[in-house]
Amino acid sequence: QQQVKQSPQSLIVQKGGISIINCAYENTAFDYFPWYQQFPGKGPALLIAIRPDVSEKKEGRFTISFNKSAKQFSLHIMDSQPGDSATYFCAASSGSGAGSYQLTFGKGTKLSVIP
Amino acid sequence: EAGVVQSPRYKIIEKKQPVAFWCNPISGHNTLYWYLQNLGQGPELLIRYENEEAVDDSQLPKDRFSAERLKGVDSTLKIQPAELGDSAVYLCASSLGGRAHEQYFGPGTRLTVT
């Protein structure tokens, strides 16, 4: 059972454009939603994260939008650059209960930013 | 600050052979995780350690996989015997106690079983 569904699977954006990646979750116990960035041959790196008590969090060119009622969250990359080309994973975890602190990852989105 | 160190980076073995992966977490991180990442997929947790205790190993295939974290620092993940379907990237991550949501990953070991 996939608890975090991510789309699209791949994304091609022109330099300077906006990249948008969407995720949906099922488990209402999730209370932490991070995004990880992974370059080829590297491990995932924490990019930005949000808790459900806020609807938006912005760090530089990266913004998470969160819709608790719809159980959806998304990553927006403004002014996308070729250096942003990587695979992005959304994830979710809960701080209590069975499997607490276990990160459940989406399947990833391969982003290619073309000049 | 040094990141999570893993070795080897690549390993090619024949099926039915044993293999071991080593991980050195970030200094001071008492929580250590082993993940499996198949091609085109997100990481999947195999086992989580709090210091030297395995607190979540429910997804570790115990018939062929084993892990240990002696002295609560370095950890080793072993597969014996390896199967073709074990070909994947094995990732190690660590986090501070109380900040388990912020996990730092190593570069992984890419295992190919032929």
mmCIF file of C-alpha atoms in Angstrom:
data_model
loop_
_atom_site.group_PDB
_atom_site.id
_atom_site.type_symbol
_atom_site.label_atom_id
_atom_site.label_comp_id
_atom_site.label_asym_id
_atom_site.label_seq_id
_atom_site.Cartn_x
_atom_site.Cartn_y
_atom_site.Cartn_z
ATOM 1 C CA GLN A 1 0.000 0.000 0.000
ATOM 2 C CA GLN A 2 1.536 3.228 -1.155
ATOM 3 C CA GLN A 3 0.834 5.835 1.474
ATOM 4 C CA VAL A 4 2.368 8.787 -0.387
ATOM 5 C CA LYS A 5 1.520 9.254 -4.050
ATOM 6 C CA GLN A 6 3.752 11.562 -6.078
ATOM 7 C CA SER A 7 3.303 13.067 -9.509
ATOM 8 C CA PRO A 8 4.475 13.600 -12.142
ATOM 9 C CA GLN A 9 7.038 10.853 -12.558
ATOM 10 C CA SER A 10 9.168 13.146 -14.723
ATOM 11 C CA LEU A 11 9.134 16.837 -15.483
ATOM 12 C CA ILE A 12 10.916 19.000 -18.036
ATOM 13 C CA VAL A 13 11.027 22.741 -17.378
ATOM 14 C CA GLN A 14 12.758 25.563 -19.178
ATOM 15 C CA LYS A 15 15.338 27.610 -17.299
ATOM 16 C CA GLY A 16 13.601 30.368 -15.400
ATOM 17 C CA GLY A 17 10.288 28.538 -15.278
ATOM 18 C CA ILE A 18 8.352 27.161 -12.316
ATOM 19 C CA SER A 19 8.614 23.469 -11.434
ATOM 20 C CA ILE A 20 5.647 21.992 -9.571
ATOM 21 C CA ILE A 21 5.606 18.541 -7.996
ATOM 22 C CA ASN A 22 2.552 17.197 -6.212
ATOM 23 C CA CYS A 23 2.044 14.643 -3.465
ATOM 24 C CA ALA A 24 -0.983 13.174 -1.757
ATOM 25 C CA TYR A 25 -1.106 11.141 1.415
ATOM 26 C CA GLU A 26 -3.622 8.866 3.084
ATOM 27 C CA ASN A 27 -2.514 8.510 6.684
ATOM 28 C CA THR A 28 -3.988 11.350 8.746
ATOM 29 C CA ALA A 29 -1.467 10.612 11.504
ATOM 30 C CA PHE A 30 1.324 12.061 9.379
ATOM 31 C CA ASP A 31 2.561 15.289 10.929
ATOM 32 C CA TYR A 32 5.758 16.081 9.094
ATOM 33 C CA PHE A 33 6.232 16.460 5.363
ATOM 34 C CA PRO A 34 9.778 16.851 4.037
ATOM 35 C CA TRP A 35 11.074 17.056 0.516
ATOM 36 C CA TYR A 36 14.363 15.442 -0.418
ATOM 37 C CA GLN A 37 16.580 16.168 -3.418
ATOM 38 C CA GLN A 38 18.747 13.430 -4.888
ATOM 39 C CA PHE A 39 21.474 13.825 -7.487
ATOM 40 C CA PRO A 40 22.786 10.784 -9.395
ATOM 41 C CA GLY A 41 25.194 8.754 -7.309
ATOM 42 C CA LYS A 42 24.305 10.639 -4.132
ATOM 43 C CA GLY A 43 22.001 9.979 -1.239
ATOM 44 C CA PRO A 44 18.841 12.048 -0.755
ATOM 45 C CA ALA A 45 19.349 15.403 0.951
ATOM 46 C CA LEU A 46 16.727 17.215 2.990
ATOM 47 C CA LEU A 47 15.582 20.254 1.032
ATOM 48 C CA ILE A 48 12.648 21.760 2.901
ATOM 49 C CA ALA A 49 9.933 20.514 5.231
ATOM 50 C CA ILE A 50 6.564 21.573 6.594
ATOM 51 C CA ARG A 51 4.223 20.669 9.419
ATOM 52 C CA PRO A 52 0.430 20.666 8.902
ATOM 53 C CA ASP A 53 -0.193 23.696 11.124
ATOM 54 C CA VAL A 54 0.990 26.017 8.327
ATOM 55 C CA SER A 55 -0.223 26.226 4.747
ATOM 56 C CA GLU A 56 2.985 27.417 3.139
ATOM 57 C CA LYS A 57 6.699 27.508 3.790
ATOM 58 C CA LYS A 58 9.253 29.270 1.642
ATOM 59 C CA GLU A 59 13.014 28.910 1.599
ATOM 60 C CA GLY A 60 14.715 30.813 -1.184
ATOM 61 C CA ARG A 61 13.362 29.586 -4.512
ATOM 62 C CA PHE A 62 11.671 26.557 -2.906
ATOM 63 C CA THR A 63 8.123 26.699 -1.531
ATOM 64 C CA ILE A 64 5.946 23.981 -0.010
ATOM 65 C CA SER A 65 2.194 24.458 -0.218
ATOM 66 C CA PHE A 66 0.107 22.310 2.121
ATOM 67 C CA ASN A 67 -3.623 21.547 1.968
ATOM 68 C CA LYS A 68 -4.595 19.584 5.056
ATOM 69 C CA SER A 69 -8.243 19.052 4.122
ATOM 70 C CA ALA A 70 -7.288 17.627 0.742
ATOM 71 C CA LYS A 71 -4.333 15.717 2.205
ATOM 72 C CA GLN A 72 -2.088 17.138 -0.474
ATOM 73 C CA PHE A 73 1.159 19.058 -0.556
ATOM 74 C CA SER A 74 3.339 20.348 -3.328
ATOM 75 C CA LEU A 75 6.806 21.671 -4.026
ATOM 76 C CA HIS A 76 7.263 24.756 -6.167
ATOM 77 C CA ILE A 77 10.678 25.662 -7.526
ATOM 78 C CA MET A 78 10.711 29.223 -8.763
ATOM 79 C CA ASP A 79 13.176 30.439 -11.403
ATOM 80 C CA SER A 80 14.260 26.847 -12.058
ATOM 81 C CA GLN A 81 17.939 26.420 -12.943
ATOM 82 C CA PRO A 82 19.825 23.604 -14.695
ATOM 83 C CA GLY A 83 21.513 22.893 -11.352
ATOM 84 C CA ASP A 84 18.079 21.980 -9.960
ATOM 85 C CA SER A 85 17.984 18.969 -12.278
ATOM 86 C CA ALA A 86 17.645 16.035 -9.880
ATOM 87 C CA THR A 87 15.121 13.580 -8.529
ATOM 88 C CA TYR A 88 12.804 14.985 -5.890
ATOM 89 C CA PHE A 89 11.067 12.856 -3.291
ATOM 90 C CA CYS A 90 8.239 13.897 -1.061
ATOM 91 C CA ALA A 91 7.949 12.071 2.233
ATOM 92 C CA ALA A 92 5.788 11.932 5.309
ATOM 93 C CA SER A 93 6.132 10.710 8.861
ATOM 94 C CA SER A 94 4.347 10.753 12.156
ATOM 95 C CA GLY A 95 5.792 11.455 15.569
ATOM 96 C CA SER A 96 3.779 8.886 17.414
ATOM 97 C CA GLY A 97 2.232 5.489 17.089
ATOM 98 C CA ALA A 98 3.426 2.481 15.160
ATOM 99 C CA GLY A 99 6.197 3.339 12.744
ATOM 100 C CA SER A 100 6.756 6.727 14.338
ATOM 101 C CA TYR A 101 9.547 8.735 12.763
ATOM 102 C CA GLN A 102 9.563 6.344 9.832
ATOM 103 C CA LEU A 103 9.786 8.350 6.644
ATOM 104 C CA THR A 104 7.443 7.091 3.926
ATOM 105 C CA PHE A 105 8.697 8.281 0.555
ATOM 106 C CA GLY A 106 6.911 8.918 -2.709
ATOM 107 C CA LYS A 107 8.270 7.308 -5.849
ATOM 108 C CA GLY A 108 10.119 10.425 -6.934
ATOM 109 C CA THR A 109 9.997 12.981 -9.737
ATOM 110 C CA LYS A 110 12.900 13.331 -12.113
ATOM 111 C CA LEU A 111 13.234 17.028 -12.920
ATOM 112 C CA SER A 112 15.182 18.210 -15.939
ATOM 113 C CA VAL A 113 15.699 21.951 -16.363
ATOM 114 C CA ILE A 114 16.759 22.786 -19.895
ATOM 115 C CA PRO A 115 18.618 25.967 -20.852
ATOM 116 C CA GLU B 1 31.409 18.290 9.565
ATOM 117 C CA ALA B 2 31.780 14.945 7.858
ATOM 118 C CA GLY B 3 28.637 13.389 6.490
ATOM 119 C CA VAL B 4 27.442 9.814 6.627
ATOM 120 C CA VAL B 5 30.122 7.515 5.235
ATOM 121 C CA GLN B 6 29.328 4.265 3.484
ATOM 122 C CA SER B 7 31.508 1.608 1.964
ATOM 123 C CA PRO B 8 31.916 0.077 -0.443
ATOM 124 C CA ARG B 9 30.292 2.398 -2.968
ATOM 125 C CA TYR B 10 29.809 -0.383 -5.484
ATOM 126 C CA LYS B 11 29.694 -4.146 -5.146
ATOM 127 C CA ILE B 12 29.187 -6.852 -7.731
ATOM 128 C CA ILE B 13 28.683 -10.409 -6.525
ATOM 129 C CA GLU B 14 27.287 -13.659 -7.814
ATOM 130 C CA LYS B 15 24.008 -14.934 -6.442
ATOM 131 C CA LYS B 16 24.209 -17.050 -3.309
ATOM 132 C CA GLN B 17 27.344 -15.204 -2.182
ATOM 133 C CA PRO B 18 27.390 -13.145 1.039
ATOM 134 C CA VAL B 19 27.881 -9.385 1.072
ATOM 135 C CA ALA B 20 28.282 -6.746 3.774
ATOM 136 C CA PHE B 21 27.841 -2.993 3.803
ATOM 137 C CA TRP B 22 29.353 -0.616 6.335
ATOM 138 C CA CYS B 23 28.073 2.721 7.593
ATOM 139 C CA ASN B 24 29.616 5.396 9.793
ATOM 140 C CA PRO B 25 26.981 7.962 10.849
ATOM 141 C CA ILE B 26 27.481 11.631 11.553
ATOM 142 C CA SER B 27 29.252 12.106 14.868
ATOM 143 C CA GLY B 28 26.772 12.437 17.711
ATOM 144 C CA HIS B 29 23.822 11.009 15.782
ATOM 145 C CA ASN B 30 22.399 8.233 17.909
ATOM 146 C CA THR B 31 19.739 7.124 15.431
ATOM 147 C CA LEU B 32 20.821 5.133 12.400
ATOM 148 C CA TYR B 33 18.720 3.837 9.513
ATOM 149 C CA TRP B 34 19.261 1.407 6.672
ATOM 150 C CA TYR B 35 17.155 1.910 3.560
ATOM 151 C CA LEU B 36 16.739 0.011 0.314
ATOM 152 C CA GLN B 37 16.279 2.015 -2.871
ATOM 153 C CA ASN B 38 15.264 0.292 -6.066
ATOM 154 C CA LEU B 39 15.731 2.014 -9.407
ATOM 155 C CA GLY B 40 13.074 4.675 -9.924
ATOM 156 C CA GLN B 41 11.695 4.297 -6.421
ATOM 157 C CA GLY B 42 11.928 6.101 -3.138
ATOM 158 C CA PRO B 43 13.931 4.691 -0.219
ATOM 159 C CA GLU B 44 12.249 2.016 1.877
ATOM 160 C CA LEU B 45 13.233 1.522 5.501
ATOM 161 C CA LEU B 46 14.848 -1.787 6.418
ATOM 162 C CA ILE B 47 15.878 -1.164 10.018
ATOM 163 C CA ARG B 48 16.242 1.665 12.516
ATOM 164 C CA TYR B 49 18.628 1.786 15.461
ATOM 165 C CA GLU B 50 18.461 3.923 18.567
ATOM 166 C CA ASN B 51 22.049 3.706 19.834
ATOM 167 C CA GLU B 52 22.835 -0.014 19.669
ATOM 168 C CA GLU B 53 19.225 -1.195 19.886
ATOM 169 C CA ALA B 54 17.235 -2.131 16.786
ATOM 170 C CA VAL B 55 13.890 -0.465 17.549
ATOM 171 C CA ASP B 56 12.229 -1.075 14.176
ATOM 172 C CA ASP B 57 13.263 -4.053 12.051
ATOM 173 C CA SER B 58 9.808 -5.069 10.914
ATOM 174 C CA GLN B 59 10.696 -4.633 7.234
ATOM 175 C CA LEU B 60 14.027 -6.433 7.330
ATOM 176 C CA PRO B 61 13.859 -9.830 5.557
ATOM 177 C CA LYS B 62 15.363 -11.733 8.437
ATOM 178 C CA ASP B 63 15.827 -14.991 6.564
ATOM 179 C CA ARG B 64 18.762 -13.535 4.656
ATOM 180 C CA PHE B 65 19.384 -10.034 6.000
ATOM 181 C CA SER B 66 21.045 -9.146 9.286
ATOM 182 C CA ALA B 67 22.372 -5.960 10.793
ATOM 183 C CA GLU B 68 24.347 -4.885 13.799
ATOM 184 C CA ARG B 69 25.417 -1.659 15.409
ATOM 185 C CA LEU B 70 28.091 -2.392 17.937
ATOM 186 C CA LYS B 71 28.852 0.321 20.491
ATOM 187 C CA GLY B 72 26.061 2.441 19.017
ATOM 188 C CA VAL B 73 28.204 4.019 16.304
ATOM 189 C CA ASP B 74 29.134 2.154 13.113
ATOM 190 C CA SER B 75 26.737 -0.326 11.593
ATOM 191 C CA THR B 76 26.978 -3.268 9.226
ATOM 192 C CA LEU B 77 24.224 -4.673 7.039
ATOM 193 C CA LYS B 78 24.723 -8.195 5.729
ATOM 194 C CA ILE B 79 22.975 -10.313 3.118
ATOM 195 C CA GLN B 80 23.554 -14.049 3.042
ATOM 196 C CA PRO B 81 22.923 -15.516 0.582
ATOM 197 C CA ALA B 82 22.301 -12.768 -1.967
ATOM 198 C CA GLU B 83 19.590 -13.174 -4.606
ATOM 199 C CA LEU B 84 19.183 -11.509 -7.980
ATOM 200 C CA GLY B 85 16.325 -9.400 -6.604
ATOM 201 C CA ASP B 86 18.623 -7.867 -3.998
ATOM 202 C CA SER B 87 20.266 -5.696 -6.662
ATOM 203 C CA ALA B 88 19.587 -2.143 -5.490
ATOM 204 C CA VAL B 89 21.146 0.796 -3.687
ATOM 205 C CA TYR B 90 21.491 0.403 0.063
ATOM 206 C CA LEU B 91 21.371 3.725 1.859
ATOM 207 C CA CYS B 92 22.391 4.528 5.390
ATOM 208 C CA ALA B 93 21.059 7.592 7.194
ATOM 209 C CA SER B 94 21.451 9.068 10.651
ATOM 210 C CA SER B 95 19.757 11.649 12.819
ATOM 211 C CA LEU B 96 20.038 13.287 16.220
ATOM 212 C CA GLY B 97 17.943 11.957 19.042
ATOM 213 C CA GLY B 98 14.745 13.972 19.207
ATOM 214 C CA ARG B 99 15.200 15.164 15.614
ATOM 215 C CA ALA B 100 14.415 11.893 13.928
ATOM 216 C CA HIS B 101 12.498 13.723 11.227
ATOM 217 C CA GLU B 102 15.715 15.272 9.904
ATOM 218 C CA GLN B 103 17.644 12.389 8.455
ATOM 219 C CA TYR B 104 20.989 12.725 6.722
ATOM 220 C CA PHE B 105 21.790 10.160 4.068
ATOM 221 C CA GLY B 106 25.046 8.661 2.921
ATOM 222 C CA PRO B 107 25.845 8.147 -0.781
ATOM 223 C CA GLY B 108 24.730 4.531 -0.708
ATOM 224 C CA THR B 109 26.176 1.231 -1.863
ATOM 225 C CA ARG B 110 25.071 0.048 -5.263
ATOM 226 C CA LEU B 111 24.783 -3.748 -5.202
ATOM 227 C CA THR B 112 24.611 -5.792 -8.370
ATOM 228 C CA VAL B 113 23.887 -9.502 -8.021
ATOM 229 C CA THR B 114 24.636 -11.560 -11.144
#
